[in-house]
Short mmCIF file of N, CA and C in Angstrom, two decimals:
data_model
loop_
_atom_site.label_atom_id
_atom_site.label_comp_id
_atom_site.label_asym_id
_atom_site.label_seq_id
_atom_site.Cartn_x
_atom_site.Cartn_y
_atom_site.Cartn_z
N GLU A 1 -58.43 -139.91 68.61
CA GLU A 1 -57.63 -139.03 67.80
C GLU A 1 -58.00 -139.25 66.34
N MET A 2 -58.07 -138.22 65.55
CA MET A 2 -58.33 -138.30 64.11
C MET A 2 -57.18 -138.24 63.18
N ARG A 3 -56.05 -138.24 63.73
CA ARG A 3 -54.97 -137.80 62.91
C ARG A 3 -54.83 -138.64 61.64
N TYR A 4 -55.12 -139.88 61.47
CA TYR A 4 -55.04 -140.52 60.25
C TYR A 4 -56.29 -140.50 59.38
N PHE A 5 -57.27 -140.02 59.80
CA PHE A 5 -58.48 -139.75 58.94
C PHE A 5 -58.20 -138.46 57.99
N GLY A 6 -57.51 -137.49 58.47
CA GLY A 6 -56.99 -136.36 57.82
C GLY A 6 -58.00 -135.78 56.75
N THR A 7 -57.52 -135.22 55.70
CA THR A 7 -58.33 -134.59 54.75
C THR A 7 -58.08 -135.30 53.35
N ASN A 8 -59.01 -134.96 52.50
CA ASN A 8 -58.85 -135.40 50.98
C ASN A 8 -58.86 -136.94 50.86
N VAL A 9 -60.02 -137.47 51.42
CA VAL A 9 -60.22 -138.87 51.37
C VAL A 9 -60.76 -139.11 49.90
N GLU A 10 -59.95 -139.97 49.19
CA GLU A 10 -60.26 -140.08 47.78
C GLU A 10 -61.19 -141.07 47.33
N ARG A 11 -61.70 -141.15 46.27
CA ARG A 11 -62.77 -142.25 45.73
C ARG A 11 -62.22 -143.67 45.93
N GLU A 12 -60.85 -143.85 45.84
CA GLU A 12 -60.47 -145.20 45.97
C GLU A 12 -60.67 -145.84 47.34
N THR A 13 -61.07 -145.02 48.30
CA THR A 13 -61.44 -145.56 49.70
C THR A 13 -62.79 -145.89 49.74
N ASN A 14 -63.49 -146.35 48.62
CA ASN A 14 -64.86 -146.71 48.59
C ASN A 14 -65.81 -145.68 48.97
N ILE A 15 -65.71 -144.42 48.65
CA ILE A 15 -66.70 -143.38 48.91
C ILE A 15 -67.47 -142.95 47.73
N GLY A 16 -67.21 -143.62 46.67
CA GLY A 16 -67.95 -143.24 45.49
C GLY A 16 -69.32 -143.54 45.32
N GLY A 17 -69.86 -144.37 46.20
CA GLY A 17 -71.27 -144.73 46.20
C GLY A 17 -72.06 -143.73 46.88
N ILE A 18 -71.64 -142.73 47.58
CA ILE A 18 -72.36 -141.70 48.39
C ILE A 18 -72.83 -140.70 47.28
N THR A 19 -74.17 -140.59 47.30
CA THR A 19 -74.76 -139.46 46.46
C THR A 19 -75.26 -138.30 47.30
N LEU A 20 -75.52 -137.14 46.62
CA LEU A 20 -76.07 -135.98 47.30
C LEU A 20 -77.35 -136.32 47.92
N LYS A 21 -78.24 -137.06 47.26
CA LYS A 21 -79.46 -137.39 47.78
C LYS A 21 -79.36 -138.36 49.03
N MET A 22 -78.52 -139.24 49.03
CA MET A 22 -78.40 -140.06 50.17
C MET A 22 -77.88 -139.30 51.36
N LEU A 23 -76.83 -138.39 51.16
CA LEU A 23 -76.28 -137.56 52.13
C LEU A 23 -77.40 -136.73 52.83
N LYS A 24 -78.31 -136.18 52.00
CA LYS A 24 -79.42 -135.29 52.65
C LYS A 24 -80.47 -136.19 53.37
N GLN A 25 -80.72 -137.40 52.77
CA GLN A 25 -81.76 -138.26 53.56
C GLN A 25 -81.25 -138.59 54.93
N HIS A 26 -79.83 -138.89 55.12
CA HIS A 26 -79.46 -139.35 56.22
C HIS A 26 -79.01 -138.36 57.20
N TRP A 27 -78.50 -137.14 56.75
CA TRP A 27 -77.92 -136.08 57.64
C TRP A 27 -78.78 -134.78 57.60
N GLY A 28 -79.88 -134.78 56.73
CA GLY A 28 -80.79 -133.65 56.60
C GLY A 28 -80.01 -132.52 55.88
N LYS A 29 -80.50 -131.29 56.25
CA LYS A 29 -80.11 -130.08 55.38
C LYS A 29 -78.68 -129.79 55.84
N PRO A 30 -77.93 -129.58 54.72
CA PRO A 30 -76.40 -129.22 55.22
C PRO A 30 -76.31 -127.92 55.92
N THR A 31 -75.04 -127.63 56.57
CA THR A 31 -74.78 -126.45 57.05
C THR A 31 -74.42 -125.37 56.25
N ALA A 32 -73.84 -125.70 55.06
CA ALA A 32 -73.66 -124.91 53.93
C ALA A 32 -73.46 -125.65 52.52
N THR A 33 -73.84 -124.92 51.42
CA THR A 33 -73.58 -125.43 50.16
C THR A 33 -73.08 -124.24 49.26
N THR A 34 -72.03 -124.58 48.65
CA THR A 34 -71.38 -123.62 47.71
C THR A 34 -71.04 -124.31 46.44
N SER A 35 -70.90 -123.44 45.41
CA SER A 35 -70.27 -123.99 44.04
C SER A 35 -68.84 -123.56 44.07
N ILE A 36 -67.84 -124.39 43.60
CA ILE A 36 -66.52 -123.97 43.48
C ILE A 36 -66.00 -124.41 42.20
N LYS A 37 -65.01 -123.64 41.70
CA LYS A 37 -64.37 -124.05 40.52
C LYS A 37 -62.97 -124.75 40.67
N ASN A 38 -62.97 -125.84 39.99
CA ASN A 38 -61.75 -126.68 39.92
C ASN A 38 -61.32 -126.88 38.50
N GLY A 39 -60.43 -125.86 38.03
CA GLY A 39 -60.09 -125.77 36.75
C GLY A 39 -61.42 -125.52 35.82
N LYS A 40 -61.73 -126.45 34.96
CA LYS A 40 -62.98 -126.11 34.04
C LYS A 40 -64.14 -126.71 34.71
N LEU A 41 -63.96 -127.61 35.73
CA LEU A 41 -64.93 -128.30 36.42
C LEU A 41 -65.59 -127.34 37.51
N GLU A 42 -66.94 -127.29 37.51
CA GLU A 42 -67.62 -126.72 38.51
C GLU A 42 -68.18 -127.84 39.51
N GLN A 43 -67.74 -127.65 40.88
CA GLN A 43 -68.08 -128.68 41.89
C GLN A 43 -69.12 -127.99 42.76
N GLN A 44 -69.78 -128.87 43.52
CA GLN A 44 -70.61 -128.46 44.64
C GLN A 44 -70.02 -128.97 45.90
N LYS A 45 -69.79 -128.01 46.86
CA LYS A 45 -69.37 -128.27 48.17
C LYS A 45 -70.39 -128.22 49.21
N VAL A 46 -70.58 -129.34 49.80
CA VAL A 46 -71.73 -129.50 50.72
C VAL A 46 -70.97 -129.87 52.16
N VAL A 47 -71.34 -128.89 53.11
CA VAL A 47 -70.69 -129.06 54.46
C VAL A 47 -71.61 -129.37 55.58
N TYR A 48 -71.19 -130.23 56.44
CA TYR A 48 -71.99 -130.67 57.54
C TYR A 48 -70.94 -130.48 58.84
N ASN A 49 -71.45 -129.64 59.66
CA ASN A 49 -70.81 -129.48 60.88
C ASN A 49 -71.15 -130.61 61.93
N ARG A 50 -70.11 -131.24 62.42
CA ARG A 50 -70.25 -132.38 63.36
C ARG A 50 -69.38 -132.27 64.43
N GLY A 51 -69.90 -131.77 65.75
CA GLY A 51 -69.02 -131.57 66.75
C GLY A 51 -68.02 -130.57 66.53
N ASP A 52 -66.65 -130.94 66.75
CA ASP A 52 -65.57 -130.04 66.50
C ASP A 52 -65.08 -129.96 65.17
N TYR A 53 -65.72 -130.74 64.33
CA TYR A 53 -65.45 -130.96 62.88
C TYR A 53 -66.42 -130.52 61.94
N ALA A 54 -65.71 -130.13 60.81
CA ALA A 54 -66.57 -129.87 59.47
C ALA A 54 -66.30 -131.03 58.50
N LEU A 55 -67.16 -131.70 57.84
CA LEU A 55 -67.05 -132.52 56.80
C LEU A 55 -67.58 -131.88 55.49
N SER A 56 -66.62 -131.68 54.68
CA SER A 56 -66.92 -131.06 53.33
C SER A 56 -67.04 -132.25 52.25
N PHE A 57 -68.07 -132.28 51.61
CA PHE A 57 -68.31 -133.42 50.62
C PHE A 57 -68.11 -132.51 49.25
N ILE A 58 -67.43 -132.95 48.50
CA ILE A 58 -67.19 -132.16 47.19
C ILE A 58 -67.53 -133.11 46.00
N PHE A 59 -68.68 -132.69 45.33
CA PHE A 59 -69.37 -133.39 44.34
C PHE A 59 -69.09 -132.82 43.01
N ASN A 60 -68.88 -133.75 41.91
CA ASN A 60 -68.73 -133.31 40.57
C ASN A 60 -70.12 -133.14 39.98
N ASP A 61 -71.04 -133.89 40.49
CA ASP A 61 -72.49 -133.82 40.06
C ASP A 61 -73.10 -134.55 41.24
N ALA A 62 -74.52 -134.59 41.16
CA ALA A 62 -75.27 -135.10 42.32
C ALA A 62 -75.03 -136.60 42.65
N THR A 63 -74.55 -137.27 41.81
CA THR A 63 -74.33 -138.74 41.97
C THR A 63 -72.84 -139.11 42.00
N HIS A 64 -71.77 -138.17 41.64
CA HIS A 64 -70.46 -138.40 41.81
C HIS A 64 -69.60 -137.60 42.84
N LEU A 65 -69.44 -138.21 43.92
CA LEU A 65 -68.68 -137.65 45.15
C LEU A 65 -67.31 -137.77 44.49
N ASP A 66 -66.46 -136.59 44.61
CA ASP A 66 -65.13 -136.52 44.24
C ASP A 66 -64.12 -136.89 45.38
N HIS A 67 -64.49 -136.20 46.53
CA HIS A 67 -63.69 -136.50 47.76
C HIS A 67 -64.35 -135.78 48.87
N ILE A 68 -63.77 -136.05 50.21
CA ILE A 68 -64.40 -135.37 51.26
C ILE A 68 -63.14 -134.89 52.15
N ASN A 69 -63.41 -133.67 52.61
CA ASN A 69 -62.34 -132.97 53.43
C ASN A 69 -62.85 -132.89 54.99
N LEU A 70 -61.97 -133.24 55.91
CA LEU A 70 -62.46 -133.14 57.27
C LEU A 70 -61.52 -131.99 57.85
N THR A 71 -62.11 -131.07 58.44
CA THR A 71 -61.41 -130.01 59.08
C THR A 71 -61.79 -129.75 60.45
N LYS A 72 -60.88 -129.35 61.30
CA LYS A 72 -61.39 -129.03 62.63
C LYS A 72 -61.81 -127.51 62.57
N LYS A 73 -63.09 -127.33 63.22
CA LYS A 73 -63.75 -126.03 63.22
C LYS A 73 -62.85 -125.06 63.94
#
């Protein structure tokens, strides 16, 4: 059961070391990539489908992961 993994895993949980390059090296081409606006900040959303779930990695830039969203597909 995934109920405590939830969504919006923040940088404080030690995910800050994940880069876009690292993600693509380990998991290959993403299922989807889009740009999203967060106030004045333009972020990149990189989505990987894994089984019944979609993992969305939200980057402020290629080396700064802001957060990860886990959603059921």
